[in-house]
Structures are given as structure tokens and as C-alpha cells.
Coordinates of C-alpha atoms in Angstrom, one line a residue:
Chain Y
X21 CA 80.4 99.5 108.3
X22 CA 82.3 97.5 105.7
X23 CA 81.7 97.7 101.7
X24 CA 81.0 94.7 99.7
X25 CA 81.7 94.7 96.5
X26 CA 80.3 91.7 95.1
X27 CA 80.2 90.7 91.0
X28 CA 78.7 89.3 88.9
X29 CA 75.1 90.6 90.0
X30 CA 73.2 88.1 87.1
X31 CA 74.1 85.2 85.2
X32 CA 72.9 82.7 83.1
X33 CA 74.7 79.5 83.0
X34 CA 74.6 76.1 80.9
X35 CA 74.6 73.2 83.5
X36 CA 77.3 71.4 84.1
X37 CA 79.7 74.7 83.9
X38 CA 81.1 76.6 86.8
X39 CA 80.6 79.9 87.6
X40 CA 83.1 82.3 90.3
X41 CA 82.0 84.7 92.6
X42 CA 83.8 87.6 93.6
X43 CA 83.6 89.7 96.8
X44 CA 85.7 92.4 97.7
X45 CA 85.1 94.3 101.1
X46 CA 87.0 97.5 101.4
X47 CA 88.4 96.9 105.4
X48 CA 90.3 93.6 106.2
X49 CA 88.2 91.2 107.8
X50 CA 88.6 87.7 109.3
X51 CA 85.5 86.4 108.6
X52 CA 83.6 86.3 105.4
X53 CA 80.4 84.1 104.9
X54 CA 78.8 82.7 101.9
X55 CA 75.1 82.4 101.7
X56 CA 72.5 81.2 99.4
X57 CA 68.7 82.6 99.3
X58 CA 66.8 80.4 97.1
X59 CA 63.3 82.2 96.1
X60 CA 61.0 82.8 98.8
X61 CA 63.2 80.9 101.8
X62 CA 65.6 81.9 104.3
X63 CA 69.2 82.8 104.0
X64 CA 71.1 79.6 104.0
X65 CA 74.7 79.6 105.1
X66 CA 76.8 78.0 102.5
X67 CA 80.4 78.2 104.3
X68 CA 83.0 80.5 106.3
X69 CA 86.0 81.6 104.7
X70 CA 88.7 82.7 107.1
X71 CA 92.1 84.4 105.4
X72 CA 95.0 81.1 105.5
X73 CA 92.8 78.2 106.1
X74 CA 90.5 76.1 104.4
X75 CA 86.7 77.2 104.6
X76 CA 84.2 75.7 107.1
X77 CA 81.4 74.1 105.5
X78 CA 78.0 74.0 106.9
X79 CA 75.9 70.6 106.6
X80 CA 74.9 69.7 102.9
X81 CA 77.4 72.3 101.3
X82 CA 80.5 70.5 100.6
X83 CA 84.2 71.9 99.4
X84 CA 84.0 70.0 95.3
X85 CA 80.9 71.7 95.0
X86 CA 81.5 75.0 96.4
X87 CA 85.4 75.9 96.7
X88 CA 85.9 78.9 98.0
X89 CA 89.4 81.0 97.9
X90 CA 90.5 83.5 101.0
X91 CA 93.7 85.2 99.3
X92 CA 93.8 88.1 101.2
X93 CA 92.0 89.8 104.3
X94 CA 89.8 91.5 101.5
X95 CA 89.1 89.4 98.9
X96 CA 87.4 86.0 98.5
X97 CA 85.4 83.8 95.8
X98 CA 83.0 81.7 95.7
X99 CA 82.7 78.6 92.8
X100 CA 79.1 77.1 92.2
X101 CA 80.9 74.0 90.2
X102 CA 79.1 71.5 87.9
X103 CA 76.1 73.4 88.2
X104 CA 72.7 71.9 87.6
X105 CA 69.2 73.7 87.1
X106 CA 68.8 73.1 91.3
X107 CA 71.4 75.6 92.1
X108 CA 69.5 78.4 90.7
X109 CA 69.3 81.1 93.3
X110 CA 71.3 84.4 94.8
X111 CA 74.0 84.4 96.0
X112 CA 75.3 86.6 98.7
X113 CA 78.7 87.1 100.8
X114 CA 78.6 88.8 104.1
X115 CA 80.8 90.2 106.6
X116 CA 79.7 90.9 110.2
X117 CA 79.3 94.1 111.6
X118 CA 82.4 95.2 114.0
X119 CA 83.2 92.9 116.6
X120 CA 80.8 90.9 118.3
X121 CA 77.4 89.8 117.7
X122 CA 76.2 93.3 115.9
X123 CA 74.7 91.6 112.6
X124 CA 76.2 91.4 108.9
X125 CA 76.6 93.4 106.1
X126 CA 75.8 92.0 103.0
X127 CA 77.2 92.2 99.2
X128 CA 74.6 93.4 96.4
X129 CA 74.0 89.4 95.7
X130 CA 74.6 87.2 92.3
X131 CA 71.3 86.1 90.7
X132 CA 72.2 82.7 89.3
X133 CA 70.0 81.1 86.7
X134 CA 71.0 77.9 85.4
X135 CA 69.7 76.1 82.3
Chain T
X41 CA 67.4 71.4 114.3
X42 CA 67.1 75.1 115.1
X43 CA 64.6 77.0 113.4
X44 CA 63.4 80.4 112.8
X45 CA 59.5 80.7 112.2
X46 CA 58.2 83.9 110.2
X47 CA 54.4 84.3 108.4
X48 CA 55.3 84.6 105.4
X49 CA 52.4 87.3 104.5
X50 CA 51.9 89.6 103.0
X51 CA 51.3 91.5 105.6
X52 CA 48.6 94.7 104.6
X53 CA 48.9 98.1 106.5
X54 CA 47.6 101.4 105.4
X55 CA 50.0 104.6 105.5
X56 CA 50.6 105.6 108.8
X57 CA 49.3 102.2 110.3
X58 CA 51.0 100.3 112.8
X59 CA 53.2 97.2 111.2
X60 CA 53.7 94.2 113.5
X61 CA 56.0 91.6 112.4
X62 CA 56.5 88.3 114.4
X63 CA 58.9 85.9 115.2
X64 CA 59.9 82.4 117.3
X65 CA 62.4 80.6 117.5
X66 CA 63.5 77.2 118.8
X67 CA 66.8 77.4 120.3
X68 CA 66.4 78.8 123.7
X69 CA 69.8 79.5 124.3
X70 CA 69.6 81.9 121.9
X71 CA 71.6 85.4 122.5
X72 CA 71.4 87.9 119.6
X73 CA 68.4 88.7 117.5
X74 CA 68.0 90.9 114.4
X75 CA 65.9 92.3 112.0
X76 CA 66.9 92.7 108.3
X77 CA 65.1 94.8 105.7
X78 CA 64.9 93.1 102.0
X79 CA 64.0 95.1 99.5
X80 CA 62.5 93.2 96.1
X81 CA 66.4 92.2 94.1
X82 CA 68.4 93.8 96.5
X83 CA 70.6 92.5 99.5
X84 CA 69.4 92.5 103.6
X85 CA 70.0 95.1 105.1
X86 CA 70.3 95.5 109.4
X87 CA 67.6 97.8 110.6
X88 CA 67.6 96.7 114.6
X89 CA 69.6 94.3 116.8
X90 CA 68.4 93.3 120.4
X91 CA 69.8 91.1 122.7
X92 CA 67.9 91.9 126.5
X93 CA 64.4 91.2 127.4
X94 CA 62.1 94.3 126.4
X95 CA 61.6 96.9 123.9
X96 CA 64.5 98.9 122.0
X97 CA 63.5 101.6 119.9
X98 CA 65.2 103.5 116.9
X99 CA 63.3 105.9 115.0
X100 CA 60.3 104.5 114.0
X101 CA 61.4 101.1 114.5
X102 CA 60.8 99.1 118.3
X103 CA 62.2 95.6 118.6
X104 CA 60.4 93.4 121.2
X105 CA 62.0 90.7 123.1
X106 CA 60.5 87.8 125.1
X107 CA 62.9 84.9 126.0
X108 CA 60.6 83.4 128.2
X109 CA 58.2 83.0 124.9
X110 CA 60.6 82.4 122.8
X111 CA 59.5 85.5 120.8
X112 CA 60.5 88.2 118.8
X113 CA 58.9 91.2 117.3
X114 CA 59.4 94.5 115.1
X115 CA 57.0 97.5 114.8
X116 CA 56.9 99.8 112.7
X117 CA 55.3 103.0 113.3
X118 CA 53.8 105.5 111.1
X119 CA 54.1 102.7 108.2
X120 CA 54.8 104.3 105.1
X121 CA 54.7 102.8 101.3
X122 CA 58.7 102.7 101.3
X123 CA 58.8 100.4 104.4
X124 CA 57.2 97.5 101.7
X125 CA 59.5 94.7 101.8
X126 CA 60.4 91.6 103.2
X127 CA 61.4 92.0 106.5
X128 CA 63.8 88.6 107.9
X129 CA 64.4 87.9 111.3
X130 CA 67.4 85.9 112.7
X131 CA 68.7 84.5 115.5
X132 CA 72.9 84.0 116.3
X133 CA 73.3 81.5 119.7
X134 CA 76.6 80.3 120.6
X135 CA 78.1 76.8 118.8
X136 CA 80.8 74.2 118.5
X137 CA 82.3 76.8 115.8
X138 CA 81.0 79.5 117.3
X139 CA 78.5 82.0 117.0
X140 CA 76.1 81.0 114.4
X141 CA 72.9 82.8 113.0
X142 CA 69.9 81.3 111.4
X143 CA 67.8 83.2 109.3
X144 CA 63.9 83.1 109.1
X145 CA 62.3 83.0 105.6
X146 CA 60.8 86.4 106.2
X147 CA 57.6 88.3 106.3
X148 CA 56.6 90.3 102.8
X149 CA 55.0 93.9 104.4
X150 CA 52.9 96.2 101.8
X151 CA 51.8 99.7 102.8
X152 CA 49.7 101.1 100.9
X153 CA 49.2 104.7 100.0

């Protein structure tokens, strides 16, 4: 299986900044995801980041709010932009497991606090 | 809206005990189902996959499908205090954009020594 390296693992951020998310997996990919996990609920999937086109964003995520870069087959980011106390939460990016339906592998996560 | 269903727990096993963690789900076209392992600060990680009607077993682990009842289960044998974590399940069906997965809020299992 893939390895995700994912950074920052913790911040702390004033509101209204922006903070960028890094995740580097060490096979090429197609498909990355971008999740949230906001304390004590489910994985909620932000967006999917394919390499040379724009990501897809799920319902109530939207692209001023979360861009998201795909450079490379390797590498993409994740901005939480204009933060505000409510996007305090972790952070993860994934990749799936081989082809097919075999499950995810996820990066070590980003624990955003926002004040 | 699809939806995932977990007990949230915690869930209280001795060692060596017998875990049973449940799920449903909504979506009865469903076609691949998974259980993650969350430890406390750290990232999911896949411990079984199932996809057929029935039992699939690895280890210590037995995943338990029923389509019919919309249910899905993991046990855990021979529980030991290291298996304490929050166990997710989730649920990938077939959409517009392809497959997508939804992810239940989890169950939080404690063994105890």
C-alpha cells in the first residue's frame, strides 16, 4: 500500500487566516481525497483531487473555501481559507487501496484549532 | 441521504472476550463494506473489507455481511487491551461520479485488562 506523508500534523490558527495542507504519497496515484473528521463524527469527504483538472467538490464544501492543488501524480494541497473557529477539526487526505473498491489509506491527519 | 449508523459506545469487553461491533446502512445498493481501526490522534486504518453475503475471517477479526438486513458486523475474538479504539464502518455504492464511500461515526471499544 501507498505512503502518505501528510504535514503539518497540528496547528493553531488566528481566524480569518489560511492555512495549506500538504500530502505527499510515495506511488503516483489518480485519485486523492480530502476529508474532514470533526470530534466524535464520521469522516466527511471534503473533495477529490484528480492530477490536471479541477477538484470535485462534495455538497457544502465549495472551491473559495477549500482550493485544492493536484501538481503532480504525487503531491497535492489542501487550503482551509478565511478560517473561522467552526473549521476546527482534522484533517486527513487519502488514497485508495490498488484498484478497485479495496478501501483507503490515509495520511497521519492535521489537527486544526482555530481561534 | 445515505447514511451509515454506528453505537457510538463505549463498548466494554474484558480480555479475551468476544467484541461485537454493529452496523446499518441505508443505501441498499450498496457494494463494498469496510472496517477501519482509529486509534485515539492517529489516522484510520483498514483492518477488513467484505463485499458477499457471509462471514470473512482474518486473524482474529470475522466481518459479517447481511444485505437482506441491511447489516454489517465485526468481531473480534480473543479481545485484548490493544484492540481499544474506535472502530468506523463504511460503505462505498456506486454514483453519478462514481464510487463513493460514507463513513459511520464509529463505535469507541475498551478492553480491559
Amino acid at each position: 500500500s501507498a505512503v502518505i506523508s501528510q504535514k503539518p500534523s497540528r496547528d493553531i490558527c488566528q481566524r480569518g487566516t489560511s492555512l495549506t495542507i500538504q500530502c505527499q504519497v510515495d506511488s503516483q496515484v489518480t485519485m486523492m481525497f480530502w476529508y474532514r473528521q470533526q470530534p466524535g463524527q464520521s469522516l466527511t469527504l471534503i473533495a477529490t483531487a484528480n492530477q490536471g483538472s479541477e477538484a470535485t467538490y462534495e455538497s457544502g464544501f465549495v472551491i473559495d473555501k477549500f482550493p485544492i492543488s493536484r501538481p503532480n501524480l504525487t503531491f497535492s494541497t489542501l487550503t482551509v481559507s478565511n478560517m473561522s473557529p467552526e473549521d476546527s477539526s482534522i484533517y486527513l487526505c487519502s488514497v485508495e487501496k490498488g484498484r478497485g473498491q479495496n478501501g483507503y489509506t490515509f495520511g497521519s491527519g492535521t489537527r486544526l484549532t482555530v481561534v | 441521504q445515505k447514511e451509515v449508523e454506528q453505537n457510538s459506545g463505549p463498548l466494554s469487553v474484558p480480555e479475551g472476550a468476544i467484541a461485537s461491533l454493529n452496523c446499518t446502512y441505508s443505501d441498499r445498493g450498496s457494494q463494498s463494506f469496510f472496517w477501519y481501526r482509529q486509534y485515539s490522534g492517529k489516522s484510520p486504518e483498514l483492518i477488513m473489507f467484505i463485499y458477499s453475503n457471509g462471514d470473512k475471517e482474518d486473524g482474529r477479526f470475522t466481518a459479517q455481511l447481511n444485505k437482506a438486513s441491511q447489516y454489517v458486523s465485526l468481531l473480534i475474538r480473543d479481545s485484548q487491551p490493544s484492540d481499544s479504539a474506535t472502530y468506523l464502518c463504511a460503505v462505498s455504492s456506486v454514483g453519478t461520479g462514481g464510487f463513493k464511500t460514507i463513513f459511520g461515526a464509529g463505535t469507541r471499544l475498551f478492553v480491559k485488562a
